Tab-separated table of C-alpha atoms in Angstrom:
chain	number	residue	atom	x	y	z
D	66	MET	CA	15.702	-7.193	-15.606
D	67	ALA	CA	13.985	-4.972	-17.757
D	68	SER	CA	15.414	-1.601	-18.599
D	69	LEU	CA	14.071	1.409	-16.687
D	70	THR	CA	13.951	5.119	-17.200
D	71	ARG	CA	14.895	6.320	-13.534
D	72	ARG	CA	12.765	8.969	-11.774
D	73	GLY	CA	13.687	10.553	-8.494
D	74	PHE	CA	11.755	10.317	-5.556
D	75	GLY	CA	11.766	13.997	-4.955
D	76	LEU	CA	8.928	16.543	-3.689
D	77	ALA	CA	6.341	17.027	-6.580
D	78	GLY	CA	5.061	20.334	-6.825
D	79	MET	CA	4.949	22.053	-3.175
D	80	GLY	CA	2.917	24.491	-4.244
D	81	ALA	CA	0.290	23.237	-6.506
D	82	ALA	CA	-3.266	23.397	-5.738
D	83	LEU	CA	-5.204	20.240	-5.241
D	84	ALA	CA	-6.464	20.124	-8.290
D	85	SER	CA	-3.241	19.033	-9.692
D	86	ALA	CA	-3.072	15.580	-7.996
D	87	GLY	CA	-6.759	14.981	-8.506
D	88	ALA	CA	-7.769	15.872	-5.282
D	89	VAL	CA	-11.569	17.589	-5.138
D	90	ARG	CA	-13.416	19.134	-2.218
D	91	PRO	CA	-15.875	16.547	-0.729
D	92	ALA	CA	-19.395	17.124	-1.296
D	93	ARG	CA	-21.164	17.593	2.492
D	94	ALA	CA	-21.148	14.373	4.125
D	95	SER	CA	-23.156	13.758	7.233
D	96	TRP	CA	-22.480	12.636	10.487
D	97	LEU	CA	-25.049	10.355	11.606
D	98	GLY	CA	-24.101	9.261	15.030
D	99	ASN	CA	-26.437	6.786	16.973
D	100	LEU	CA	-29.421	8.214	14.723
D	101	LEU	CA	-28.614	5.511	12.243
D	102	PRO	CA	-31.960	3.332	11.084
D	103	GLY	CA	-32.383	0.125	13.328
D	104	ASP	CA	-33.873	-2.445	11.025
D	105	ARG	CA	-31.676	-3.302	8.023
D	106	GLY	CA	-32.069	-6.708	7.759
D	107	MET	CA	-32.232	-9.732	9.785
D	108	THR	CA	-29.388	-10.200	12.339
D	109	ASP	CA	-28.642	-13.504	14.141
D	110	ALA	CA	-26.262	-12.309	16.929
D	111	GLY	CA	-24.783	-15.950	17.579
D	112	GLY	CA	-23.284	-14.412	20.694
D	113	ALA	CA	-21.729	-11.007	19.779
D	114	ARG	CA	-23.747	-7.880	18.943
D	115	LEU	CA	-22.828	-4.961	17.113
D	116	LYS	CA	-23.886	-1.509	18.222
D	117	LYS	CA	-23.700	1.125	15.526
D	118	ILE	CA	-22.292	4.372	16.654
D	119	ALA	CA	-21.786	6.263	13.895
D	120	GLY	CA	-21.956	6.682	9.934
D	121	VAL	CA	-21.015	8.545	6.913
D	122	ASP	CA	-23.425	9.146	4.288
D	123	LEU	CA	-21.767	9.485	0.737
D	124	ARG	CA	-24.822	9.479	-1.338
D	125	SER	CA	-24.371	13.355	-1.771
D	126	GLN	CA	-21.266	12.733	-3.560
D	127	GLY	CA	-23.193	12.291	-7.149
D	128	ASP	CA	-24.072	9.184	-8.942
D	129	ALA	CA	-23.953	5.696	-7.587
D	130	PHE	CA	-20.288	4.946	-8.651
D	131	SER	CA	-19.131	8.161	-6.662
D	132	TRP	CA	-20.827	6.942	-3.689
D	133	SER	CA	-20.456	3.185	-3.689
D	134	VAL	CA	-17.841	1.753	-2.011
D	135	SER	CA	-15.665	-1.260	-3.357
D	136	THR	CA	-13.194	-1.722	-0.286
D	137	MET	CA	-12.118	-0.037	2.702
D	138	ALA	CA	-8.855	0.254	5.302
D	139	TRP	CA	-8.342	1.965	8.548
D	140	SER	CA	-4.936	4.003	8.737
D	141	PRO	CA	-2.636	2.017	11.027
D	142	ASP	CA	-3.208	4.383	14.099
D	143	GLY	CA	-6.964	4.072	13.350
D	144	SER	CA	-7.505	8.032	12.955
D	145	ARG	CA	-8.419	7.700	9.209
D	146	LEU	CA	-10.898	5.537	7.291
D	147	VAL	CA	-10.414	5.258	3.509
D	148	ALA	CA	-12.580	4.048	1.435
D	149	VAL	CA	-12.358	3.398	-2.663
D	150	ASN	CA	-15.337	4.010	-4.818
D	151	GLY	CA	-17.107	1.568	-6.848
D	152	LEU	CA	-15.088	2.207	-10.009
D	153	GLY	CA	-11.877	2.107	-8.195
D	154	ASN	CA	-10.552	5.446	-9.192
D	155	PHE	CA	-11.579	7.967	-6.263
D	156	LEU	CA	-10.095	7.661	-2.540
D	157	ASN	CA	-12.387	9.090	0.386
D	158	VAL	CA	-10.522	9.905	3.148
D	159	ILE	CA	-12.752	10.152	6.458
D	160	ASP	CA	-11.518	11.579	9.879
D	161	ALA	CA	-12.433	9.060	12.246
D	162	SER	CA	-12.632	11.353	15.367
D	163	THR	CA	-15.395	13.481	13.750
D	164	TRP	CA	-16.787	10.985	10.892
D	165	ARG	CA	-16.450	13.874	8.426
D	166	LEU	CA	-15.234	13.353	5.048
D	167	LEU	CA	-11.928	15.173	4.497
D	168	VAL	CA	-11.127	15.017	0.975
D	169	ARG	CA	-11.630	12.762	-2.271
D	170	PHE	CA	-8.998	12.267	-5.036
D	171	ARG	CA	-8.274	10.315	-8.211
D	172	ILE	CA	-6.119	7.167	-8.274
D	173	MET	CA	-5.691	4.957	-11.393
D	174	SER	CA	-8.903	2.708	-12.048
D	175	ALA	CA	-7.781	-0.517	-11.399
D	176	ASP	CA	-8.580	-3.665	-9.670
D	177	ARG	CA	-11.204	-2.639	-7.352
D	178	ARG	CA	-10.414	-4.057	-4.050
D	179	ARG	CA	-6.714	-4.056	-4.200
D	180	THR	CA	-5.856	-0.721	-5.121
D	181	PHE	CA	-3.978	1.276	-2.279
D	182	GLY	CA	-1.791	0.976	0.849
D	183	PHE	CA	-0.278	2.880	3.489
D	184	SER	CA	3.419	4.420	3.692
D	185	ALA	CA	5.732	3.765	6.531
D	186	SER	CA	4.526	6.768	8.718
D	187	GLY	CA	0.704	5.905	8.285
D	188	ARG	CA	0.170	9.451	7.406
D	189	GLU	CA	0.430	9.038	3.712
D	190	LEU	CA	-1.308	6.742	0.959
D	191	ILE	CA	0.312	4.825	-1.691
D	192	ALA	CA	-1.519	4.144	-4.965
D	193	SER	CA	-1.448	4.389	-8.857
D	194	LYS	CA	-1.898	8.037	-10.131
D	195	ARG	CA	-4.714	7.892	-12.662
D	196	VAL	CA	-3.645	8.744	-16.136
D	197	GLU	CA	-6.271	10.078	-18.572
D	198	PRO	CA	-7.453	8.140	-21.557
D	199	GLY	CA	-5.248	9.013	-24.539
D	200	SER	CA	-2.280	10.403	-22.553
D	201	ASP	CA	1.271	9.450	-23.892
D	202	GLU	CA	2.549	9.676	-20.480
D	203	ASN	CA	4.591	6.950	-18.971
D	204	PRO	CA	3.438	7.053	-15.071
D	205	PRO	CA	5.444	6.041	-12.301
D	206	ALA	CA	4.331	2.610	-10.683
D	207	PHE	CA	2.938	4.245	-7.726
D	208	SER	CA	2.378	7.761	-6.360
D	209	VAL	CA	2.487	8.719	-2.754
D	210	PHE	CA	-0.391	11.025	-1.469
D	211	GLU	CA	-0.873	13.311	1.317
D	212	MET	CA	-3.712	11.540	2.922
D	213	ASP	CA	-5.496	14.630	4.102
D	214	THR	CA	-5.040	17.004	0.851
D	215	GLY	CA	-4.529	14.400	-1.739
D	216	ARG	CA	-1.531	16.265	-2.869
D	217	ILE	CA	1.285	13.949	-4.580
D	218	VAL	CA	4.475	14.121	-2.502
D	219	ARG	CA	6.653	11.777	-3.944
D	220	GLU	CA	6.775	9.188	-6.894
D	221	SER	CA	8.665	5.964	-7.710
D	222	GLN	CA	10.706	4.952	-10.846
D	223	LEU	CA	8.724	4.914	-14.090
D	224	LEU	CA	7.316	1.259	-15.000
D	225	PRO	CA	9.113	-0.842	-17.138
D	226	ILE	CA	8.595	-0.237	-20.813
D	227	SER	CA	10.666	-3.227	-22.464
D	228	ILE	CA	7.956	-5.953	-22.495
D	229	PRO	CA	8.496	-7.917	-25.747
D	230	GLU	CA	4.832	-8.325	-26.624
D	231	LEU	CA	4.351	-4.501	-26.653
D	232	GLN	CA	7.629	-3.847	-28.921
D	233	GLY	CA	6.751	-1.884	-31.921
D	234	LYS	CA	3.028	-1.040	-30.671
D	235	PRO	CA	1.819	2.763	-30.293
D	236	GLN	CA	2.877	4.256	-26.888
D	237	GLU	CA	-0.685	4.663	-25.888
D	238	LEU	CA	-1.716	1.337	-26.727
D	239	ALA	CA	1.330	-0.255	-24.709
D	240	LEU	CA	0.449	1.988	-22.020
D	241	GLN	CA	-3.178	0.877	-21.665
D	242	GLN	CA	-2.049	-2.894	-22.140
D	243	ARG	CA	0.556	-2.714	-19.541
D	244	ARG	CA	-1.694	-1.096	-16.972
D	245	GLY	CA	-4.616	-3.860	-17.524
D	246	ASP	CA	-6.145	-5.859	-14.350
D	247	GLN	CA	-3.618	-4.047	-12.246
D	248	LYS	CA	-3.130	-5.003	-8.755
D	249	LEU	CA	-1.053	-3.274	-5.784
D	250	ALA	CA	-0.403	-4.120	-2.359
D	251	VAL	CA	1.771	-2.316	0.242
D	252	SER	CA	3.677	-4.043	3.311
D	253	PRO	CA	2.468	-3.172	6.683
D	254	ASP	CA	5.606	-1.294	7.430
D	255	GLY	CA	5.553	0.429	4.226
D	256	ARG	CA	8.672	-1.263	3.173
D	257	PHE	CA	7.636	-2.703	-0.341
D	258	VAL	CA	5.087	-2.219	-2.814
D	259	PHE	CA	4.176	-4.826	-4.962
D	260	LEU	CA	2.554	-4.155	-8.359
D	261	SER	CA	1.208	-6.904	-10.904
D	262	PHE	CA	-0.625	-6.198	-14.437
D	263	GLU	CA	-1.530	-8.252	-16.993
D	264	VAL	CA	-0.185	-8.030	-20.960
D	265	ARG	CA	-2.540	-9.823	-23.459
D	266	GLY	CA	-0.490	-12.300	-25.400
D	267	PRO	CA	0.593	-15.990	-25.488
D	268	GLY	CA	2.464	-17.498	-22.726
D	269	PRO	CA	2.631	-16.129	-19.313
D	270	ASN	CA	1.262	-12.766	-19.501
D	271	GLN	CA	1.343	-11.290	-15.729
D	272	PHE	CA	4.245	-9.569	-14.819
D	273	ALA	CA	5.157	-8.516	-11.085
D	274	TYR	CA	7.465	-6.080	-9.702
D	275	VAL	CA	8.417	-5.150	-6.087
D	276	PHE	CA	9.754	-1.543	-5.382
D	277	ASP	CA	11.281	-0.294	-2.323
D	278	GLY	CA	8.681	1.936	-0.763
D	279	HIS	CA	11.045	4.507	0.720
D	280	ASN	CA	12.996	5.464	-2.306
D	281	GLY	CA	10.436	4.021	-5.138
D	282	GLN	CA	13.363	1.982	-6.529
D	283	LEU	CA	12.692	-1.281	-8.178
D	284	VAL	CA	14.289	-4.324	-6.081
D	285	GLY	CA	12.309	-7.293	-7.351
D	286	ALA	CA	10.807	-8.433	-10.898
D	287	SER	CA	9.183	-11.700	-12.116
D	288	ARG	CA	6.788	-13.102	-14.410
D	289	SER	CA	4.187	-15.848	-14.215
D	290	ARG	CA	1.027	-17.260	-15.408
D	291	SER	CA	-1.320	-15.486	-12.652
D	292	TRP	CA	-0.777	-12.875	-9.822
D	293	SER	CA	-3.951	-12.414	-8.123
D	294	VAL	CA	-5.203	-11.035	-4.674
D	295	PRO	CA	-2.121	-10.016	-3.495
D	296	SER	CA	-1.822	-9.531	0.337
D	297	ILE	CA	1.949	-8.984	2.339
D	298	SER	CA	2.279	-10.184	6.021
D	299	LEU	CA	3.517	-8.383	8.743
D	300	ASP	CA	7.168	-10.015	8.299
D	301	ASN	CA	7.034	-9.344	4.418
D	302	ARG	CA	5.876	-12.424	2.917
D	303	LEU	CA	3.688	-11.989	-0.177
D	304	GLY	CA	0.531	-14.060	-0.780
D	305	VAL	CA	-1.379	-14.503	-4.010
D	306	THR	CA	-3.721	-16.610	-5.727
D	307	THR	CA	-2.448	-18.666	-8.537
D	308	LEU	CA	-3.405	-20.927	-11.134
D	309	SER	CA	-2.669	-24.760	-10.482
D	310	PRO	CA	-1.357	-26.810	-13.197
D	311	GLN	CA	-4.561	-28.474	-13.948
D	312	ALA	CA	-6.651	-25.129	-13.744
D	313	ASN	CA	-7.606	-22.837	-16.797
D	314	VAL	CA	-9.168	-19.836	-15.696
D	315	VAL	CA	-9.840	-19.424	-12.078
D	316	PRO	CA	-6.988	-19.268	-9.934
D	317	ASP	CA	-7.630	-21.996	-7.162
D	318	GLU	CA	-4.150	-22.344	-5.119
D	319	VAL	CA	-2.487	-20.038	-2.723
D	320	THR	CA	1.267	-19.162	-3.179
D	321	ILE	CA	3.762	-17.643	-0.678
D	322	PHE	CA	6.868	-15.313	-1.976
D	323	SER	CA	9.584	-13.923	0.067
D	324	LEU	CA	9.929	-10.225	-0.495
D	325	PRO	CA	11.448	-8.379	-2.386
D	326	GLU	CA	13.288	-11.202	-4.488
D	327	LEU	CA	10.055	-12.897	-5.061
D	328	LYS	CA	11.198	-16.451	-4.133
D	329	LYS	CA	8.620	-19.238	-3.934
D	330	LEU	CA	8.280	-20.473	-0.422
D	331	LEU	CA	4.799	-22.624	-0.246
D	332	SER	CA	2.164	-23.384	-2.547
D	333	PHE	CA	-1.081	-25.078	-1.743
D	334	GLN	CA	-4.651	-25.660	-3.303
D	335	ALA	CA	-6.753	-23.628	-1.390
D	336	HIS	CA	-9.978	-24.070	-3.238
D	337	PRO	CA	-10.855	-26.413	-5.972
D	338	ARG	CA	-13.340	-23.950	-7.388
D	339	GLY	CA	-11.434	-20.906	-7.151
D	340	VAL	CA	-10.193	-18.362	-4.763
D	341	GLU	CA	-11.923	-15.141	-4.393
D	342	SER	CA	-10.286	-13.405	-1.415
D	343	LEU	CA	-7.114	-13.615	0.700
D	344	ALA	CA	-6.142	-12.192	4.221
D	345	TRP	CA	-2.967	-12.525	6.586
D	346	SER	CA	-3.696	-12.967	10.336
D	347	PRO	CA	-1.984	-10.036	12.299
D	348	ASN	CA	0.813	-12.080	13.139
D	349	GLY	CA	1.324	-13.560	9.909
D	350	GLU	CA	1.040	-17.097	11.207
D	351	ARG	CA	-2.355	-17.957	9.478
D	352	LEU	CA	-4.086	-16.979	6.004
D	353	ALA	CA	-7.852	-16.899	5.607
D	354	SER	CA	-9.396	-17.721	2.117
D	355	GLY	CA	-12.491	-17.520	0.414
D	356	SER	CA	-14.053	-19.445	-2.226
D	357	SER	CA	-14.945	-17.924	-5.712
D	358	ALA	CA	-17.637	-20.645	-6.646
D	359	THR	CA	-20.669	-18.882	-7.828
D	360	VAL	CA	-22.669	-22.091	-9.060
D	361	PRO	CA	-23.810	-25.208	-7.255
D	362	PRO	CA	-22.528	-27.323	-6.295
D	363	ARG	CA	-21.155	-25.632	-3.481
D	364	GLU	CA	-17.800	-25.984	-1.538
D	365	PRO	CA	-18.567	-27.640	1.851
D	366	GLU	CA	-16.021	-25.218	3.093
D	367	PRO	CA	-16.010	-22.024	1.299
D	368	ILE	CA	-14.185	-20.095	3.961
D	369	ARG	CA	-10.812	-21.621	5.556
D	370	VAL	CA	-8.220	-20.878	7.433
D	371	TRP	CA	-4.287	-21.920	6.750
D	372	ASP	CA	-1.065	-22.398	8.540
D	373	SER	CA	1.322	-20.070	6.709
D	374	ALA	CA	4.332	-22.171	7.060
D	375	THR	CA	3.147	-25.296	6.058
D	376	GLY	CA	-0.269	-24.641	3.959
D	377	THR	CA	-1.900	-27.141	6.568
D	378	LYS	CA	-5.739	-26.454	6.787
D	379	THR	CA	-6.375	-25.301	10.461
D	380	ALA	CA	-10.144	-24.652	10.094
D	381	GLY	CA	-12.887	-24.511	7.861
D	382	PHE	CA	-16.415	-22.842	7.834
D	383	LEU	CA	-19.466	-23.052	5.966
D	384	GLY	CA	-20.850	-20.107	4.053
D	385	GLU	CA	-24.051	-19.160	3.166
D	386	PHE	CA	-23.242	-17.373	-0.092
D	387	GLU	CA	-20.500	-17.497	-2.409
D	388	PRO	CA	-18.403	-16.236	-3.851
D	389	ILE	CA	-16.452	-14.786	-0.439
D	390	ALA	CA	-15.553	-11.409	-1.541
D	391	TYR	CA	-14.426	-9.879	1.761
D	392	LEU	CA	-12.080	-11.072	4.422
D	393	ASN	CA	-10.368	-9.130	7.279
D	394	TRP	CA	-9.214	-9.932	10.703
D	395	HIS	CA	-9.423	-8.466	14.136
D	396	PRO	CA	-6.261	-7.013	15.807
D	397	SER	CA	-6.564	-9.706	18.190
D	398	GLY	CA	-6.277	-12.463	15.764
D	399	GLN	CA	-8.877	-14.285	17.502
D	400	PHE	CA	-11.755	-13.747	14.942
D	401	PHE	CA	-12.258	-12.265	11.348
D	402	VAL	CA	-15.024	-11.034	9.205
D	403	THR	CA	-16.444	-11.941	5.792
D	404	SER	CA	-18.696	-10.678	3.455
D	405	SER	CA	-20.521	-12.442	0.098
D	406	ALA	CA	-19.924	-10.676	-2.984
D	407	LYS	CA	-23.403	-9.795	-3.872
D	408	GLY	CA	-26.848	-9.837	-2.690
D	409	THR	CA	-29.165	-11.886	-4.763
D	410	GLY	CA	-32.639	-13.562	-4.487
D	411	GLU	CA	-34.817	-13.182	-0.995
D	412	ARG	CA	-31.617	-12.280	0.980
D	413	GLY	CA	-29.075	-9.878	0.610
D	414	ALA	CA	-25.419	-10.107	1.472
D	415	LEU	CA	-24.261	-12.189	4.229
D	416	VAL	CA	-21.690	-11.062	6.927
D	417	GLN	CA	-20.183	-13.376	9.267
D	418	ILE	CA	-17.759	-13.217	12.102
D	419	PHE	CA	-16.047	-16.577	12.680
D	420	PRO	CA	-13.547	-17.762	15.468
D	421	THR	CA	-10.103	-18.103	14.075
D	422	ASN	CA	-10.139	-21.860	15.478
D	423	GLY	CA	-13.150	-23.045	14.058
D	424	GLY	CA	-17.046	-23.346	15.065
D	425	GLU	CA	-19.797	-21.681	14.115
D	426	ALA	CA	-20.333	-17.782	13.479
D	427	ILE	CA	-20.275	-15.707	16.547
D	428	TYR	CA	-22.252	-13.010	14.593
D	429	ARG	CA	-24.138	-13.084	11.343
D	430	HIS	CA	-26.002	-10.404	9.420
D	431	PHE	CA	-28.316	-10.992	6.492
D	432	ALA	CA	-28.728	-7.377	4.562
D	433	PRO	CA	-32.175	-7.062	2.642
D	434	ALA	CA	-32.862	-8.722	-0.503
D	435	GLY	CA	-30.428	-7.640	-3.116
D	436	VAL	CA	-28.150	-5.173	-0.969
D	437	VAL	CA	-24.495	-5.787	-1.133
D	438	ILE	CA	-22.496	-5.007	2.071
D	439	THR	CA	-18.918	-4.207	0.906
D	440	GLY	CA	-15.254	-3.763	2.577
D	441	PRO	CA	-16.087	-4.807	6.008
D	442	CYS	CA	-12.907	-4.120	8.096
D	443	PHE	CA	-11.625	-4.018	11.717
D	444	CYS	CA	-9.928	-0.792	12.920
D	445	PRO	CA	-6.434	-2.118	14.173
D	446	ARG	CA	-6.193	0.209	17.275
D	447	THR	CA	-9.907	-0.034	18.529
D	448	GLY	CA	-11.317	-3.139	16.990
D	449	LEU	CA	-14.143	-1.082	15.647
D	450	LEU	CA	-15.959	-2.666	12.420
D	451	ALA	CA	-16.801	-0.593	9.403
D	452	TRP	CA	-18.625	-1.528	6.365
D	453	HIS	CA	-20.692	0.008	3.523
D	454	ASP	CA	-24.188	-0.308	2.885
D	455	ARG	CA	-26.467	1.654	0.241
D	456	GLY	CA	-24.265	4.647	0.306
D	457	GLN	CA	-23.466	4.766	3.948
D	458	ILE	CA	-20.214	3.623	5.682
D	459	LEU	CA	-21.479	2.310	9.153
D	460	ILE	CA	-19.577	1.989	12.095
D	461	HIS	CA	-20.149	-0.828	14.793
D	462	GLU	CA	-18.890	-1.564	18.001
D	463	ILE	CA	-18.626	-5.131	18.948
D	464	GLN	CA	-20.339	-6.113	22.151
D	465	GLY	CA	-20.662	-9.619	24.157
D	466	LEU	CA	-17.351	-11.023	23.504
């Protein structure tokens, strides 16, 4: 195991101002309530209906990258909705009782759809702290932020630095390369934090580390040809997309590891033309995957559901557009939502809700031409569905099921 500079998990500046943690006061965000525009594109209900009940307007936050959203997640108790901006370097925390923006604070710009998670208490956020360009700081693997203020309350060990490919290189170059293409995932119980990053060089170049989410100590490490789209189940199994022996560039299989030792349990080819998204069912018995195919011929089943114990496909679905960038399960485990990666041509992005066991979509929504809908996710407590559309986070109640 690589040698480490140890760093405790003590408090980081109890009296520090929010600015020291990168927090900023949010610009005014409006509560839209039931006054949202009704016609935002073509909707084919398919048996279910969505009633828009609220929204948060982020367009006053500045430029498009500030108010755009790349992904979202609800806190475990459903009291907060957290959104990552388009560049992946700001977290927006929204109060789910008033639909007002509480705080925005900076994190490390990294892989935009997998950048944060929640602590065991659900009241803190786990993400990598932003390091300014040119800094010689060796950052911790992750920081724990107070959700409603953005204040850093504790940090993990420093990242390992004894990587052979980086020996003899300037420290700032090593830092930049070591944190390239970073992905972070937190287990639902907050017990483990998985971190992977890429280092340029020959041979296997993806490094993975598992940290104890409570004390920040390193508890597992590995190296592989590819680690992508990490997702952790309720029973602490890590699902990632990986390159099969016959694949050259795009990960086309799903591999499941046990935590914290990163022992391989199962591997199976999920989509021959690449895997774009991956999500565990609430009970951990199934995995949903989305294809990354972008050009014809299309996959016949770009959305699939798998038995996580055997890798057997249990259902397959026809998607109108690929790649399938977003997947999120309803807390009942009976259905899940998907969204395509981008809107092109005559229609925009497509949002669909599918029943777990197969069949037609129970809800379909085509956004207007060229419109991207990002981060659709269900609240784990209430089942409300949120997504981002052109600077607004829209909250929906599902009816008719």
